[in-house]
Short mmCIF file of C-alpha atoms in Angstrom, two decimals:
data_model
loop_
_atom_site.label_atom_id
_atom_site.label_comp_id
_atom_site.label_asym_id
_atom_site.label_seq_id
_atom_site.Cartn_x
_atom_site.Cartn_y
_atom_site.Cartn_z
CA UNK E 1418 17.57 -11.42 -35.85
CA UNK E 1419 20.16 -14.14 -35.28
CA UNK E 1420 21.20 -16.08 -38.38
CA UNK E 1421 20.81 -19.85 -38.45
CA UNK E 1422 23.39 -21.27 -40.85
CA UNK E 1423 23.22 -24.91 -41.99
CA UNK E 1424 26.21 -25.71 -39.77
CA UNK E 1425 24.50 -24.16 -36.74
CA UNK E 1426 21.30 -26.08 -37.42
CA UNK E 1427 23.30 -29.32 -37.55
CA UNK E 1428 25.06 -28.40 -34.30
CA UNK E 1429 21.76 -27.76 -32.50
CA UNK E 1430 20.31 -31.02 -33.77
CA UNK E 1431 23.12 -32.87 -31.97
CA UNK E 1432 22.10 -31.39 -28.60
CA UNK E 1433 19.19 -31.94 -26.24
CA UNK E 1434 16.95 -29.42 -24.53
CA UNK E 1435 18.45 -29.84 -21.07
CA UNK E 1436 21.95 -29.16 -22.44
CA UNK E 1437 20.78 -26.03 -24.27
CA UNK E 1438 18.94 -24.81 -21.17
CA UNK E 1439 22.02 -25.38 -18.99
CA UNK E 1440 24.22 -23.50 -21.43
CA UNK E 1441 21.87 -20.49 -21.52
CA UNK E 1442 21.99 -20.29 -17.72
CA UNK E 1443 25.77 -19.84 -17.72
CA UNK E 1444 25.45 -16.53 -19.59
CA UNK E 1445 23.14 -14.96 -17.01
CA UNK E 1446 21.02 -13.18 -19.63
CA UNK E 1447 17.67 -14.13 -18.07
CA UNK E 1448 16.23 -15.58 -14.89
CA UNK E 1449 16.30 -19.36 -14.58
CA UNK E 1450 12.50 -19.52 -14.39
CA UNK E 1451 12.06 -17.78 -17.74
CA UNK E 1452 12.33 -18.69 -21.41
CA UNK E 1453 10.80 -22.17 -21.53
CA UNK E 1454 7.40 -23.81 -21.77
CA UNK E 1455 6.18 -25.68 -18.71
CA UNK E 1456 5.40 -29.38 -18.45
CA UNK E 1457 1.87 -29.03 -19.82
CA UNK E 1458 3.38 -28.76 -23.30
CA UNK E 1459 4.12 -32.29 -24.55
CA UNK E 1460 6.44 -33.35 -27.33
CA UNK E 1461 4.42 -35.89 -29.31
CA UNK E 1462 7.33 -37.40 -31.24
CA UNK E 1463 10.26 -37.70 -28.78
CA UNK E 1464 12.00 -40.10 -31.15
CA UNK E 1465 12.57 -37.32 -33.71
CA UNK E 1466 15.74 -35.20 -33.66
CA UNK E 1467 15.61 -31.72 -32.13
CA UNK E 1468 14.23 -28.83 -34.14
CA UNK E 1469 15.42 -25.23 -34.21
CA UNK E 1470 13.80 -22.36 -36.06
CA UNK E 1471 12.09 -18.98 -36.02
CA UNK E 1472 8.67 -18.59 -34.44
CA UNK E 1473 5.63 -17.84 -36.59
CA UNK E 1474 2.84 -16.83 -34.22
CA UNK E 1475 -0.95 -16.89 -34.34
CA UNK E 1476 -3.95 -17.03 -32.03
CA UNK E 1477 -6.99 -19.25 -32.57
CA UNK E 1478 -10.36 -20.28 -31.20
CA UNK E 1479 -12.06 -23.62 -31.74
CA UNK E 1480 -15.09 -23.84 -29.48
CA UNK E 1481 -17.30 -21.34 -31.38
CA UNK E 1482 -17.71 -20.31 -35.03
CA UNK E 1483 -15.80 -17.24 -36.23
CA UNK E 1484 -17.89 -14.04 -36.20
CA UNK E 1485 -17.34 -13.64 -39.96
CA UNK E 1486 -16.35 -15.96 -42.80
CA UNK E 1487 -15.48 -19.63 -42.71
CA UNK E 1488 -13.45 -21.44 -40.03
CA UNK E 1489 -10.21 -21.59 -42.04
CA UNK E 1490 -10.37 -21.32 -45.81
CA UNK E 1491 -10.79 -17.55 -45.96
CA UNK E 1492 -7.52 -16.96 -44.08
CA UNK E 1493 -4.97 -18.06 -46.66
CA UNK E 1494 -3.26 -14.70 -46.06
CA UNK E 1495 -1.80 -16.62 -43.12
CA UNK E 1496 0.34 -18.58 -45.59
CA UNK E 1497 1.86 -15.39 -47.00
CA UNK E 1498 2.74 -14.31 -43.49
CA UNK E 1499 4.42 -17.63 -42.72
CA UNK E 1500 6.87 -17.33 -45.60
CA UNK E 1501 7.72 -13.74 -44.60
CA UNK E 1502 9.54 -15.16 -41.57
CA UNK E 1503 12.97 -16.70 -42.30
CA UNK E 1504 13.25 -20.48 -42.52
CA UNK E 1505 13.38 -22.85 -40.78
CA UNK E 1506 10.10 -21.98 -39.09
CA UNK E 1507 8.25 -23.24 -36.01
CA UNK E 1508 4.57 -22.33 -35.92
CA UNK E 1509 3.43 -21.33 -32.42
CA UNK E 1510 -0.30 -20.96 -31.85
CA UNK E 1511 -2.08 -19.81 -28.71
CA UNK E 1512 -5.52 -21.35 -28.22
CA UNK E 1513 -7.62 -18.60 -26.63
CA UNK E 1514 -10.58 -20.81 -25.73
CA UNK E 1515 -11.72 -21.08 -22.15
CA UNK E 1516 -11.11 -24.78 -22.66
CA UNK E 1517 -7.88 -24.81 -24.73
CA UNK E 1518 -7.65 -27.95 -26.84
CA UNK E 1519 -11.39 -28.45 -27.36
CA UNK E 1520 -10.67 -28.63 -31.10
CA UNK E 1521 -7.47 -29.16 -33.09
CA UNK E 1522 -6.24 -26.47 -35.48
CA UNK E 1523 -3.57 -28.66 -37.12
CA UNK E 1524 -3.81 -32.23 -38.38
CA UNK E 1525 -2.20 -34.13 -41.24
CA UNK E 1526 -3.35 -31.84 -44.06
CA UNK E 1527 -2.45 -28.62 -42.29
CA UNK E 1528 0.88 -30.07 -41.11
CA UNK E 1529 1.66 -31.02 -44.73
CA UNK E 1530 0.95 -27.43 -45.81
CA UNK E 1531 3.16 -26.04 -43.05
CA UNK E 1532 5.97 -28.42 -43.92
CA UNK E 1533 5.75 -27.35 -47.59
CA UNK E 1534 6.06 -23.75 -46.39
CA UNK E 1535 9.38 -24.45 -44.68
CA UNK E 1536 8.09 -25.19 -41.17
CA UNK E 1537 9.70 -27.94 -39.09
CA UNK E 1538 7.23 -28.07 -36.22
CA UNK E 1539 4.07 -26.81 -34.57
CA UNK E 1540 3.56 -25.85 -30.92
CA UNK E 1541 0.31 -24.97 -29.17
CA UNK E 1542 -1.26 -24.95 -25.73
CA UNK E 1543 -4.24 -26.46 -27.57
CA UNK E 1544 -4.64 -29.77 -29.36
CA UNK E 1545 -3.47 -31.46 -32.54
CA UNK E 1546 -4.87 -34.47 -34.37
CA UNK E 1547 -3.91 -37.12 -36.98
CA UNK E 1548 -0.86 -37.85 -34.85
CA UNK E 1549 -0.06 -41.21 -36.45
CA UNK E 1550 -0.30 -39.81 -39.98
CA UNK E 1551 1.92 -36.84 -39.13
CA UNK E 1552 4.49 -39.15 -37.53
CA UNK E 1553 5.05 -40.69 -40.98
CA UNK E 1554 6.42 -37.46 -42.48
CA UNK E 1555 8.48 -36.38 -39.44
CA UNK E 1556 6.86 -33.05 -38.68
CA UNK E 1557 7.22 -32.31 -34.95
CA UNK E 1558 4.23 -31.59 -32.73
CA UNK E 1559 4.28 -29.91 -29.32
CA UNK E 1560 0.81 -29.63 -27.81
CA UNK E 1561 -1.25 -29.69 -24.67
CA UNK E 1562 -3.07 -32.75 -25.97
CA UNK E 1563 -4.95 -34.29 -28.88
CA UNK E 1564 -8.49 -33.84 -30.15
CA UNK E 1565 -10.44 -36.03 -32.54
CA UNK E 1566 -12.17 -32.98 -34.09
CA UNK E 1567 -11.13 -29.57 -35.38
CA UNK E 1568 -14.48 -28.19 -34.12
CA UNK E 1569 -14.69 -24.53 -35.27
CA UNK E 1570 -10.91 -23.98 -35.50
CA UNK E 1571 -10.20 -20.52 -36.91
CA UNK E 1572 -7.48 -17.89 -36.78
CA UNK E 1573 -8.21 -14.84 -34.64
CA UNK E 1574 -5.02 -12.99 -35.59
CA UNK E 1575 -1.38 -13.66 -36.38
CA UNK E 1576 2.05 -12.06 -36.04
CA UNK E 1577 1.67 -10.78 -32.48
CA UNK E 1578 3.05 -12.09 -29.19
CA UNK E 1579 1.52 -15.33 -27.90
CA UNK E 1580 1.71 -17.26 -24.66
CA UNK E 1581 1.93 -21.04 -24.80
CA UNK E 1582 2.21 -23.04 -21.59
CA UNK E 1583 3.94 -20.26 -19.68
CA UNK E 1584 6.27 -19.22 -22.52
CA UNK E 1585 5.69 -15.81 -24.13
CA UNK E 1586 6.89 -15.84 -27.74
CA UNK E 1587 7.20 -13.13 -30.37
CA UNK E 1588 7.18 -13.82 -34.07
CA UNK E 1589 10.71 -14.23 -35.39
CA UNK E 1590 12.04 -15.40 -32.03
CA UNK E 1591 14.52 -18.29 -32.15
CA UNK E 1592 13.22 -21.54 -30.63
CA UNK E 1593 14.67 -24.96 -29.83
CA UNK E 1594 12.54 -28.01 -29.16
CA UNK E 1595 12.98 -31.71 -28.54
CA UNK E 1596 11.71 -34.51 -26.32
CA UNK E 1597 12.54 -32.35 -23.27
CA UNK E 1598 10.26 -29.48 -24.32
CA UNK E 1599 10.44 -26.07 -25.98
CA UNK E 1600 12.56 -23.02 -25.12
CA UNK E 1601 13.56 -19.70 -26.62
CA UNK E 1602 17.18 -19.05 -27.54
CA UNK E 1603 18.53 -15.56 -26.79
CA UNK E 1604 19.61 -14.26 -30.21
CA UNK E 1605 22.94 -12.95 -28.97
CA UNK E 1606 23.86 -16.48 -27.85
CA UNK E 1607 22.78 -18.30 -30.99
CA UNK E 1608 26.25 -18.94 -32.40
CA UNK E 1609 27.95 -19.71 -29.07
CA UNK E 1610 25.47 -22.04 -27.40
CA UNK E 1611 26.18 -25.30 -29.24
CA UNK E 1612 29.84 -25.36 -28.24
CA UNK E 1613 29.07 -24.39 -24.63
CA UNK E 1614 26.26 -26.94 -24.38
CA UNK E 1615 28.42 -29.70 -25.85
CA UNK E 1616 31.24 -28.91 -23.40
CA UNK E 1617 28.89 -29.00 -20.42
CA UNK E 1618 27.33 -32.26 -21.62
CA UNK E 1619 30.79 -33.85 -21.87
CA UNK E 1620 31.62 -32.76 -18.30
CA UNK E 1621 28.34 -34.21 -17.02
CA UNK E 1622 28.97 -37.46 -18.89
CA UNK E 1623 32.30 -37.71 -17.07
CA UNK E 1624 30.53 -37.46 -13.69
CA UNK E 1625 27.94 -40.07 -14.64
CA UNK E 1626 30.62 -42.44 -15.90
CA UNK E 1627 32.54 -42.03 -12.64
CA UNK E 1628 29.39 -42.86 -10.64
CA UNK E 1629 29.23 -46.18 -12.48
CA UNK E 1630 32.93 -47.00 -12.29
CA UNK E 1631 34.74 -49.28 -9.87
CA UNK E 1632 36.89 -46.27 -8.84
CA UNK E 1633 33.93 -44.33 -7.46
CA UNK E 1634 34.53 -42.39 -4.25
CA UNK E 1635 32.84 -39.43 -2.60
CA UNK E 1636 36.07 -37.44 -2.63
CA UNK E 1637 36.52 -38.07 -6.33
CA UNK E 1638 32.89 -37.14 -6.93
CA UNK E 1639 33.34 -33.85 -5.09
CA UNK E 1640 36.29 -33.03 -7.33
CA UNK E 1641 34.39 -33.74 -10.53
CA UNK E 1642 31.29 -31.84 -9.42
CA UNK E 1643 33.41 -28.77 -8.69
CA UNK E 1644 34.37 -28.77 -12.36
CA UNK E 1645 30.69 -28.42 -13.31
CA UNK E 1646 30.23 -25.23 -11.32
#
């Protein structure tokens, strides 16, 4: 597992998702259509800074009662599993319902518990709720939507691979998320990506500034764009 130091966390929080995605592409370690959630996953608090952390995975259902036990309270073993994954943590939950998002697994109380357990965000193809209350304590939500009710929300299992909005995630995998969306960070690139992403962002800023300058020309633009390749 890659190691997130405080300095690395600070470096990632100064980036944005598009910059991180661009930087990953330069290393050629995966196809360009892999490693990120699609546009059905929404960042609910785009004003918050980016988050980076290790995935803690689970699968849930909300539309029907669990076959045994209560909807949630008998699965506090889930909390022990969360803290077995290194911090900072991003909880990633796959809603297995035929209608994902019918009920919300996480609201203000559950988000408070997750935050106390060292989690910085929650991502699900399903729904969340209490979005205004959660905004007040700066815990990030990525979700397919919102639901006014938790319905029969219950954990099916945890710790295995999940798929959320086209992104397959294993527990312990390094994730980055911001207003742009959510992506996985190849562990071998963890330490190098911030510097590469920052360099590419600076080069792109130079092109955009040139497009707005009085010295703009197509020939000059061609020269600058070559530097991005």
